[in-house]
CSV table of C-alpha atoms and ligand atoms in Angstrom, one decimal:
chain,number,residue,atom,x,y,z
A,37,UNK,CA,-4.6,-27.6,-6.9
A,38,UNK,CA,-6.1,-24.5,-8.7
A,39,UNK,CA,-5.6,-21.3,-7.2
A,40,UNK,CA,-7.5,-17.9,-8.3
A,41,UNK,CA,-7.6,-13.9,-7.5
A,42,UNK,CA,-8.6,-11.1,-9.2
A,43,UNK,CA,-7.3,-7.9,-8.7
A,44,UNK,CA,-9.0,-4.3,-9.9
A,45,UNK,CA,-7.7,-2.3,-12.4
A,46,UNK,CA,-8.1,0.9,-10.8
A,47,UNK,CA,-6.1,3.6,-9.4
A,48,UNK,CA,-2.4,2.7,-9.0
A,49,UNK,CA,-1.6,-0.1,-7.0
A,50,UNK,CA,-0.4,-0.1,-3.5
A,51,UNK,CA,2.1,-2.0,-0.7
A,52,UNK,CA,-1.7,-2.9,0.9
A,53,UNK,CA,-2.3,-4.7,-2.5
A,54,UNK,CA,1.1,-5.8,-2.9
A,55,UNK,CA,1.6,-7.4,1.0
A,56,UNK,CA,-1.6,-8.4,1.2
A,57,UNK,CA,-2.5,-10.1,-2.0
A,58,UNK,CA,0.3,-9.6,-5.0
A,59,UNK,CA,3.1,-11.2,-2.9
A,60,UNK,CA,0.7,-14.5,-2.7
A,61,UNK,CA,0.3,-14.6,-6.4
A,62,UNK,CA,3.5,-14.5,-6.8
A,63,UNK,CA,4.2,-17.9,-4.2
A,64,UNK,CA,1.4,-19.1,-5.3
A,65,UNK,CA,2.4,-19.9,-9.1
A,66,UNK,CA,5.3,-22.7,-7.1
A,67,UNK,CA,2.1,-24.2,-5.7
A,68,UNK,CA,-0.6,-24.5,-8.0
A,69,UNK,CA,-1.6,-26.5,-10.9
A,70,UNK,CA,-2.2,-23.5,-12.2
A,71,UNK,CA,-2.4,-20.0,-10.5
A,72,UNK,CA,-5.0,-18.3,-12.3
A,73,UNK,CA,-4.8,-14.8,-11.8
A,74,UNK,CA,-7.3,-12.2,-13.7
A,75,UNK,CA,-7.5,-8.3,-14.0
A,76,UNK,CA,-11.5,-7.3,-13.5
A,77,UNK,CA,-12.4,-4.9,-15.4
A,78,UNK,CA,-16.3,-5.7,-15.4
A,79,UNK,CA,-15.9,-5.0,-11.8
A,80,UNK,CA,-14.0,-1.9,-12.4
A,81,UNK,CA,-17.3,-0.7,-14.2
A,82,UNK,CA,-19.6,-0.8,-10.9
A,83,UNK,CA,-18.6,2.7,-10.4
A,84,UNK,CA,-18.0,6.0,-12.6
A,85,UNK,CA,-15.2,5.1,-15.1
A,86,UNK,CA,-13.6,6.4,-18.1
A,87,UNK,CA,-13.7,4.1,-20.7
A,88,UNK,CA,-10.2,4.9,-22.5
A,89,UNK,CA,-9.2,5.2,-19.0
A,90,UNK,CA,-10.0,1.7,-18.1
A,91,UNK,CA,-7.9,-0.1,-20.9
A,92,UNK,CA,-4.6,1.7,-20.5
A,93,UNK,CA,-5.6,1.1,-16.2
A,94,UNK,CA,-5.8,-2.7,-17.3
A,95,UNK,CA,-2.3,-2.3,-19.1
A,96,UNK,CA,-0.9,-0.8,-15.7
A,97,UNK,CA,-2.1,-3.8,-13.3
A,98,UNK,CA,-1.2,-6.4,-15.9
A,99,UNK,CA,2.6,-4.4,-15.9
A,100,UNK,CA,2.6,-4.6,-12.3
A,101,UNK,CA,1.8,-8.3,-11.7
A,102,UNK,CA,4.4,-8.9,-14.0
A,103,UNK,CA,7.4,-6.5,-12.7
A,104,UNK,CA,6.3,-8.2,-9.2
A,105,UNK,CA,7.1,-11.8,-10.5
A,106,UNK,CA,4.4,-13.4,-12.4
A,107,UNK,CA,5.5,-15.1,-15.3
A,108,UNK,CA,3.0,-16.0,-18.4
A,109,UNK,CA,4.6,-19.7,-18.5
A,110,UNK,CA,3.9,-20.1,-15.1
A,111,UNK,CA,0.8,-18.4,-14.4
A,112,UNK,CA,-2.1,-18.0,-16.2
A,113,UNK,CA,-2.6,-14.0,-16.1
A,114,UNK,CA,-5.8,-12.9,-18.3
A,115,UNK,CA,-8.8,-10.1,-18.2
A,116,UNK,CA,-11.9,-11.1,-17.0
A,117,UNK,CA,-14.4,-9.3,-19.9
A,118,UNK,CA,-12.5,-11.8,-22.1
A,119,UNK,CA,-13.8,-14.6,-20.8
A,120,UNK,CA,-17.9,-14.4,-21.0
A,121,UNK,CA,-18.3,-17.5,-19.2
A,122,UNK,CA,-17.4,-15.5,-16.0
A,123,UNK,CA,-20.8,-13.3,-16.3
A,124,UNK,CA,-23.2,-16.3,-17.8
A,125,UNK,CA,-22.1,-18.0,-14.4
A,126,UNK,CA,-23.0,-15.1,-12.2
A,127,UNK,CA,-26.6,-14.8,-13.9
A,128,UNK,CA,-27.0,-18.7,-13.1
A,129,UNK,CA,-25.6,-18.5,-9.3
A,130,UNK,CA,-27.8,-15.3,-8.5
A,131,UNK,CA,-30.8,-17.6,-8.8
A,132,UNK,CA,-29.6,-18.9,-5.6
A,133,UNK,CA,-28.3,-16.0,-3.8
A,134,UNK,CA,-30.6,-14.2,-1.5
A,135,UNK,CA,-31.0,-10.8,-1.8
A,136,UNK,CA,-30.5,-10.0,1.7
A,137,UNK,CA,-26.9,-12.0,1.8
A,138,UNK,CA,-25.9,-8.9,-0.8
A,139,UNK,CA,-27.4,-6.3,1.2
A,140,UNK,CA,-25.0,-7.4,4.6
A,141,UNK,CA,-22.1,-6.6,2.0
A,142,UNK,CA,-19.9,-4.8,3.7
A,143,UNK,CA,-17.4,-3.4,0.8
A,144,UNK,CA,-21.5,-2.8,-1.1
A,145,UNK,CA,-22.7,-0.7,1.7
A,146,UNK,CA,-19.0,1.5,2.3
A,147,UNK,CA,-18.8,1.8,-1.8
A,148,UNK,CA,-22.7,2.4,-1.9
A,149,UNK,CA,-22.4,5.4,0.7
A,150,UNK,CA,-19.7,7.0,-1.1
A,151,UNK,CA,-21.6,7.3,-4.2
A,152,UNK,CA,-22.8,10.8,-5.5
A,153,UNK,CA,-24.6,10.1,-8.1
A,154,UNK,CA,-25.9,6.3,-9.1
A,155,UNK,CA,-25.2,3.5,-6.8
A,156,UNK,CA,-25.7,0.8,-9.8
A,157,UNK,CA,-27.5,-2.4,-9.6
A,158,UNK,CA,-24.0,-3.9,-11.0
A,159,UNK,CA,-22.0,-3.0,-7.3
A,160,UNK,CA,-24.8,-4.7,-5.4
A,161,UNK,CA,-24.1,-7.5,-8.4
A,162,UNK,CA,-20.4,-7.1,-7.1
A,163,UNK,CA,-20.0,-10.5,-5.2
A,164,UNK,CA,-22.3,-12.7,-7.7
A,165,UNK,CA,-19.4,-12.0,-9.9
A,166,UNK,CA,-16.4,-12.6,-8.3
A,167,UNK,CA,-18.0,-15.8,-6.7
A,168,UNK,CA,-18.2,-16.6,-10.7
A,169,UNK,CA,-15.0,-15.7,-11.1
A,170,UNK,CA,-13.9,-18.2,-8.4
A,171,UNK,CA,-16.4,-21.2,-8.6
A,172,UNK,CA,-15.9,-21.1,-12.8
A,173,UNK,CA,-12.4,-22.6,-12.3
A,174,UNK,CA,-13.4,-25.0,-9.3
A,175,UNK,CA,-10.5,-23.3,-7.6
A,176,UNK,CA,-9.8,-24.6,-4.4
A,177,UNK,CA,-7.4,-21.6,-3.0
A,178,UNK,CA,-8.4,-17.9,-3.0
A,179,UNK,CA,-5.4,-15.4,-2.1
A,180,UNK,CA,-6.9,-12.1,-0.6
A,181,UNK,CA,-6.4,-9.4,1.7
A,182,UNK,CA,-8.4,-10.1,5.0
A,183,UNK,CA,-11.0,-7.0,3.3
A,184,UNK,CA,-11.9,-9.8,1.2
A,185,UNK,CA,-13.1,-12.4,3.4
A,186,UNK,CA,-16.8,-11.7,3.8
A,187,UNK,CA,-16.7,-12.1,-0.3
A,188,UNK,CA,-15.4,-15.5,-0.2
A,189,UNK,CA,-17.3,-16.8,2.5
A,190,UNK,CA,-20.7,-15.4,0.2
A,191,UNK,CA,-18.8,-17.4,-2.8
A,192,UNK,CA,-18.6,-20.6,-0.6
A,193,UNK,CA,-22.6,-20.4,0.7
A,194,UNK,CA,-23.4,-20.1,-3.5
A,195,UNK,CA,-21.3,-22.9,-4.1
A,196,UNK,CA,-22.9,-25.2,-1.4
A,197,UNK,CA,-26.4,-23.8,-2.5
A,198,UNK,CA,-25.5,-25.0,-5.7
A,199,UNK,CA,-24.8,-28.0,-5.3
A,200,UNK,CA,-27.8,-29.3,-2.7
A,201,UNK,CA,-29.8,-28.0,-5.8
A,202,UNK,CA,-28.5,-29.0,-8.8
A,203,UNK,CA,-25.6,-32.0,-7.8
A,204,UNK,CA,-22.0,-31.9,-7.5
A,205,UNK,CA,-21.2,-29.3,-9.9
A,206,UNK,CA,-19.0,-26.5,-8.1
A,207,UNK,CA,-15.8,-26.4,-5.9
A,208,UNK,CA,-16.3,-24.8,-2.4
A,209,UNK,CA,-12.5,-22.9,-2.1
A,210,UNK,CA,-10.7,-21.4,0.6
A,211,UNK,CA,-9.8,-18.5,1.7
A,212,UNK,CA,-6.1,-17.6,2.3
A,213,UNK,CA,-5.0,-14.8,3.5
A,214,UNK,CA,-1.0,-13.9,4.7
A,215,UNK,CA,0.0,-14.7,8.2
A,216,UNK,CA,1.1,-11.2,8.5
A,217,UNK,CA,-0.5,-7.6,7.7
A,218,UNK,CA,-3.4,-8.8,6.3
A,219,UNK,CA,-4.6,-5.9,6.4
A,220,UNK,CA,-1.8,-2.8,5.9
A,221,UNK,CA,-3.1,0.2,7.5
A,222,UNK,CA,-3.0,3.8,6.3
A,223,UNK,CA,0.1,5.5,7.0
A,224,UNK,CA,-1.8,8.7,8.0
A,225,UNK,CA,-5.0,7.3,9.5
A,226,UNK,CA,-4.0,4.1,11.0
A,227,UNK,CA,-7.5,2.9,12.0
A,228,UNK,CA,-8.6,2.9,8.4
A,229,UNK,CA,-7.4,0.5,5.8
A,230,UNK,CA,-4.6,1.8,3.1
A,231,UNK,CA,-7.0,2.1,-0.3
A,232,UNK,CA,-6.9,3.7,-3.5
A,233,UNK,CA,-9.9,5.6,-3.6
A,234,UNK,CA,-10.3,7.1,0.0
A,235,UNK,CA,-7.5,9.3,2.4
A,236,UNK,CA,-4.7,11.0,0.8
A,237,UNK,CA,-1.6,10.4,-1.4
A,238,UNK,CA,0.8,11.0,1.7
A,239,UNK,CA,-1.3,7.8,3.7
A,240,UNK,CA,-0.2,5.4,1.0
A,241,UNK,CA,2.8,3.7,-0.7
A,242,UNK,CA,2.5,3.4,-4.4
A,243,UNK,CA,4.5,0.5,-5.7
A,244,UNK,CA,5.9,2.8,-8.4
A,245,UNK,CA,6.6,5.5,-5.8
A,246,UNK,CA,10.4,6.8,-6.1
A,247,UNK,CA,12.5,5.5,-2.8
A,248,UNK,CA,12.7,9.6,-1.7
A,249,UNK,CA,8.4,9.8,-1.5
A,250,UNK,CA,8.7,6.1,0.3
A,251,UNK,CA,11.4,7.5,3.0
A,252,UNK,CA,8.9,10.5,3.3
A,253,UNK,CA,5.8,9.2,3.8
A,254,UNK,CA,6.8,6.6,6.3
A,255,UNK,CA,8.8,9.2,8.4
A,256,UNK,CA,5.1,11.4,8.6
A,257,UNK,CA,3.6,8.4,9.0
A,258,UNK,CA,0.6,8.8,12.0
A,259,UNK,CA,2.0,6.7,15.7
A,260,UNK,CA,0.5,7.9,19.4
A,261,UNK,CA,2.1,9.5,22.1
A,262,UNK,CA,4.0,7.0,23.6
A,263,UNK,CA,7.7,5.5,23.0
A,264,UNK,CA,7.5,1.6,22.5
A,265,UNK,CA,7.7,0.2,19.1
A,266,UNK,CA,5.5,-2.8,20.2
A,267,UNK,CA,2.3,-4.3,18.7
A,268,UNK,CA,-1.2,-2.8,20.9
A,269,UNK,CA,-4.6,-2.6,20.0
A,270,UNK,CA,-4.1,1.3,21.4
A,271,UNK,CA,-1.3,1.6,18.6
A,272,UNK,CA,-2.8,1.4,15.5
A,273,UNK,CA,0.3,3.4,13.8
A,274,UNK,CA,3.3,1.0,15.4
A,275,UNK,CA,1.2,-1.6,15.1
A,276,UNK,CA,0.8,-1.2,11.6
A,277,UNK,CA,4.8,-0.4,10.8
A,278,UNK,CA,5.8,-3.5,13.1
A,279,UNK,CA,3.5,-6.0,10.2
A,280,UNK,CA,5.1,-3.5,7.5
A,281,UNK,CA,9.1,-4.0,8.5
A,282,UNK,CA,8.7,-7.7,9.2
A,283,UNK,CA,7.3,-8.5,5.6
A,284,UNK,CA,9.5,-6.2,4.0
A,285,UNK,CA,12.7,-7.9,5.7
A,286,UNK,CA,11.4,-11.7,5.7
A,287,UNK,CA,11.6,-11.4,9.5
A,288,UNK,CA,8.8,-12.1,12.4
A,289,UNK,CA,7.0,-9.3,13.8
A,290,UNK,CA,9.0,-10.6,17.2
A,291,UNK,CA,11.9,-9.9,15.5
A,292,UNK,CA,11.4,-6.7,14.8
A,293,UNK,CA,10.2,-5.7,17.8
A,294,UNK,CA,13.5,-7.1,19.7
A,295,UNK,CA,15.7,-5.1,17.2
A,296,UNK,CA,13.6,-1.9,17.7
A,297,UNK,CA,13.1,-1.8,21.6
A,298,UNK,CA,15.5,0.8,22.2
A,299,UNK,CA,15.2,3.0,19.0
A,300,UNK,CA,12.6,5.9,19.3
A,301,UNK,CA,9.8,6.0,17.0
A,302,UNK,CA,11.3,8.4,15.2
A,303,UNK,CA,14.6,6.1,14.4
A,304,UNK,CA,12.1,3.5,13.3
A,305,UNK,CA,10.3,5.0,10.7
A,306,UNK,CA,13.0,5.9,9.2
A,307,UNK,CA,14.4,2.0,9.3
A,308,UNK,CA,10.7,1.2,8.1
A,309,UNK,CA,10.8,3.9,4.8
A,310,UNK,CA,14.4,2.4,4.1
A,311,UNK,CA,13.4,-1.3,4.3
A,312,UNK,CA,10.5,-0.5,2.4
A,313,UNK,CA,12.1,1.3,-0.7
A,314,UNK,CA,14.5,-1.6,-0.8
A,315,UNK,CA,11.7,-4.3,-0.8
A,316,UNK,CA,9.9,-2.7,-4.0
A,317,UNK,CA,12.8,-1.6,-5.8
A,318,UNK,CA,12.7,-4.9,-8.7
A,319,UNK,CA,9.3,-4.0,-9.0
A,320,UNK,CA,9.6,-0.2,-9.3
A,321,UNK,CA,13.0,-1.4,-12.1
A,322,UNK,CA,11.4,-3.9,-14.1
A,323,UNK,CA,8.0,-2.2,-14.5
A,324,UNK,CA,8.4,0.6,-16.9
A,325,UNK,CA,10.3,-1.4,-19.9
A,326,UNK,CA,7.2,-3.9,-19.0
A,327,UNK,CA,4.4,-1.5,-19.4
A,328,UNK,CA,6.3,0.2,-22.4
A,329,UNK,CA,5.4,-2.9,-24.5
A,330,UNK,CA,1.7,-2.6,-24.9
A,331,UNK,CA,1.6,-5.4,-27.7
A,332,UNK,CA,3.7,-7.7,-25.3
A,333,UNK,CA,0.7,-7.0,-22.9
A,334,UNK,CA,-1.7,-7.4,-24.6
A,335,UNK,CA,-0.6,-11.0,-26.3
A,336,UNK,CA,-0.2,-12.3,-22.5
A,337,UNK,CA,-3.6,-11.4,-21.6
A,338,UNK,CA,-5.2,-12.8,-24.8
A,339,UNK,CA,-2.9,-15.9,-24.4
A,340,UNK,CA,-4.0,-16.4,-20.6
A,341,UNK,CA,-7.7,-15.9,-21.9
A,342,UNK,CA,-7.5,-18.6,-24.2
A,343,UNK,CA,-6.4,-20.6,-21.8
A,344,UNK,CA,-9.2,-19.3,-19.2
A,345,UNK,CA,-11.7,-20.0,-21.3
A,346,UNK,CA,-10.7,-23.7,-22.0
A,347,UNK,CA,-11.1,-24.2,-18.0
A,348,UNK,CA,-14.0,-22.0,-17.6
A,349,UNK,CA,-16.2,-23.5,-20.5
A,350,UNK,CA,-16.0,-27.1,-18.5
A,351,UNK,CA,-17.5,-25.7,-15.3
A,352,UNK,CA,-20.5,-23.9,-17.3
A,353,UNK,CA,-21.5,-27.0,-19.4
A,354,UNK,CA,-21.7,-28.8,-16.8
A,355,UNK,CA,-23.3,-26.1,-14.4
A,356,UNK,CA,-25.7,-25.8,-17.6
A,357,UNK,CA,-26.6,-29.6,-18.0
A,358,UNK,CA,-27.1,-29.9,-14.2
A,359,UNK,CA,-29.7,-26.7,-14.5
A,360,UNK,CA,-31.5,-28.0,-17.7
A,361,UNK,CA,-30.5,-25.4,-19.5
A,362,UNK,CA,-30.4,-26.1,-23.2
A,363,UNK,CA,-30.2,-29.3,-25.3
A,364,UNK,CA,-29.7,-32.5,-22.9
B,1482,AMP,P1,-8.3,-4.3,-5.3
B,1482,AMP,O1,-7.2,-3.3,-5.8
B,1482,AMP,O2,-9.4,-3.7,-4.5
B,1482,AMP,O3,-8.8,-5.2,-6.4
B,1482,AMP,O4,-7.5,-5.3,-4.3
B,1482,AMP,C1,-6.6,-6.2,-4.7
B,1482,AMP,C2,-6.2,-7.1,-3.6
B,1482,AMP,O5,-5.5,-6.3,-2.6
B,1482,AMP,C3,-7.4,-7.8,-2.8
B,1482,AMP,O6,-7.0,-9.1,-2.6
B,1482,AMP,C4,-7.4,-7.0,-1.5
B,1482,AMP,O7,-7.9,-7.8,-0.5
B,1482,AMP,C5,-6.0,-6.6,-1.3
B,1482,AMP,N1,-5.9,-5.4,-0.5
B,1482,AMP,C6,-6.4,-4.1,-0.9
B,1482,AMP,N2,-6.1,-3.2,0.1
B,1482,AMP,C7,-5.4,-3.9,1.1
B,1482,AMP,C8,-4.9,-3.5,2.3
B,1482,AMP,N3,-4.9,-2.3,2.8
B,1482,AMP,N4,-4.2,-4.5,3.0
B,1482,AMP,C9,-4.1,-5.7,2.6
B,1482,AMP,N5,-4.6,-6.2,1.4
B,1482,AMP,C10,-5.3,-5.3,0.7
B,1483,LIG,N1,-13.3,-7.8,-5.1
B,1483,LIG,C1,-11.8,-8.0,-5.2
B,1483,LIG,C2,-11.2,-6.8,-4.6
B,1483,LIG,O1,-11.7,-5.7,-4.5
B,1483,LIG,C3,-11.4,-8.3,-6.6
B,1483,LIG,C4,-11.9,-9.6,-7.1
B,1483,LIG,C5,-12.8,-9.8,-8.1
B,1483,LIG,C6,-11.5,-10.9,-6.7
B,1483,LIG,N2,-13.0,-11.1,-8.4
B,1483,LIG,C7,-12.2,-11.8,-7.5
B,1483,LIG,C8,-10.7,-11.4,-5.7
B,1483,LIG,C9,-12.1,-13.2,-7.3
B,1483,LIG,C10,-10.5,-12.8,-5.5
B,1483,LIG,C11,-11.3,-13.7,-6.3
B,1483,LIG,O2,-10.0,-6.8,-4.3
């Protein structure tokens, strides 16, 4: 089974990237045959970006995946503007996406509303190109956060359309998405997802963030005026920690709320900032020796693109053939 994500190399990476999508890359490589996981930096280019920025930001993720876990002889780990069959395959499956399935984008219209100056063709492009990404590898297994979900269900409808056209040519894949805090809130405005580019510093955990800034920000951290540290729809805050503690511990959220019924929510947060400093410490250890080794970097991405490519280029001569595109 062939199992795929992509991950942006923007901003610094966060528990709501790590809980809900770097900690399935990481199981993942046990289970697939292989993981394929890539660092997309053509999507990275939808909106205003620095290009010197952007490589040394691509440097960053790749250090991260690996200080998390992901091993090159286990994984393949590569950057997407590397492999060109990833953008030939988006101009082939836009022929048979509507324009109106990218214009119910919900991540298009949030990104598009935010932009001051030009809202690029390439962001409405957005999903053509991760459903490339996906459908070049026929993977059958997508690991996301639940923010991700309208995208793959748009990449299954393309791959369907596909194929009533042009034969059996592409791989309709799943979604998967963790069990648990699927969606990490932020620590300071609860009813809003934790995200790199809006809220502030002190509403998200950085994975690199020192175990002092972790214990801080989860003791601010946003709750509601009560005193139960139970899941509610009314407690977006406690709700959010409860997800939080019982990935960070390996525990059920059940669990935790047993252990927690008589603390105050004060008590708790505290236990939560702990828990959490502890869970990212290996990543927080190994990553700077990691990202320190630039040429080590870079060799595993070209490596992993090699290997990319070899897949990818079997999906897009046959998506060609069946499209009579080129010599028969
Ligand atoms: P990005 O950094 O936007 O490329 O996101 C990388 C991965 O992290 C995607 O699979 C997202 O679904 C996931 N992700 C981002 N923010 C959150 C969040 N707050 N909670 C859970 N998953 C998230
Ligand atoms: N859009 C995804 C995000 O913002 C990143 C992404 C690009 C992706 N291509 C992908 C995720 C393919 C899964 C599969 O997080």
């Amino acid at each position: 089974m062939r199992i795929f994500s992509g991950i942006q190399p923007t901003g610094e990476k966060h528990l709501g990237n790590y809980i809900g999508a770097i900690r399935q890359y990481v199981e993942g490589q046990d289970r697939a045959d292989p993981a394929i996981y890539c660092i997309v930096d053509l999507h990275a280019i939808t909106v205003p970006f620095d290009p010197a920025e952007l490589r040394q930001r691509v440097y960053d993720t790749a250090a991260v995946l690996l200080a998390s876990g992901l091993e090159p002889d286990r994984c393949v780990l590569f950057r997407q503007s590397d492999v060109y069959e990833h953008t030939e395959l988006c101009w082939l499956l836009s022929t048979v996406c509507a324009h109106g399935d990218l214009n119910r984008m919900h991540q298009f219209k949030e990104k598009s509303a935010r932009q001051r100056e030009l809202v690029s063709a390439g962001l409405f492009f957005y999903p053509v190109l991760q459903a490339a990404d996906v459908l070049a590898y026929r993977a059958e297994e997508v690991p996301v956060g639940e923010d991700q979900r309208q995208h793959v269900e748009l990449m299954r409808e393309l791959a369907r359309r596909f194929n009533e056209r042009f034969g059996d040519v592409l791989v309709e894949p799943e979604l998967r998405v963790p069990e648990v805090a699927a969606r990490v809130m932020d620590l300071q405005e609860p009813e809003r997802k934790m995200s790199t580019t809006v809220g502030s510093d002190s509403g998200r955990v950085y994975l690199l963030d020192d175990p002092g800034a972790i214990r801080k920000k989860f003791g601010s951290a946003v709750t509601d005026s009560g005193r139960e540290v139970r899941r509610d729809p009314e407690k977006a805050g406690i709700t959010n920690l409860i997800g939080i503690m019982a990935v960070a511990t390996g525990r059920g959220e059940d669990e935790v709320e047993a252990e927690f019924a008589d603390s105050g929510y004060g008590d708790f947060k505290k236990a939560v900032g702990e828990a959490v400093a502890d869970y990212l410490a290996p990543v927080r250890e190994a990553y700077p020796a990691i990202r320190e080794d630039e040429e080590g970097l870079e060799r595993v991405l070209s490596e992993g693109a090699d290997r990319a490519r070899e897949m990818a280029s079997v999906t897009l001569a046959d998506a060609r053939r069946a499209m009579g595109l080129g010599p028969a």
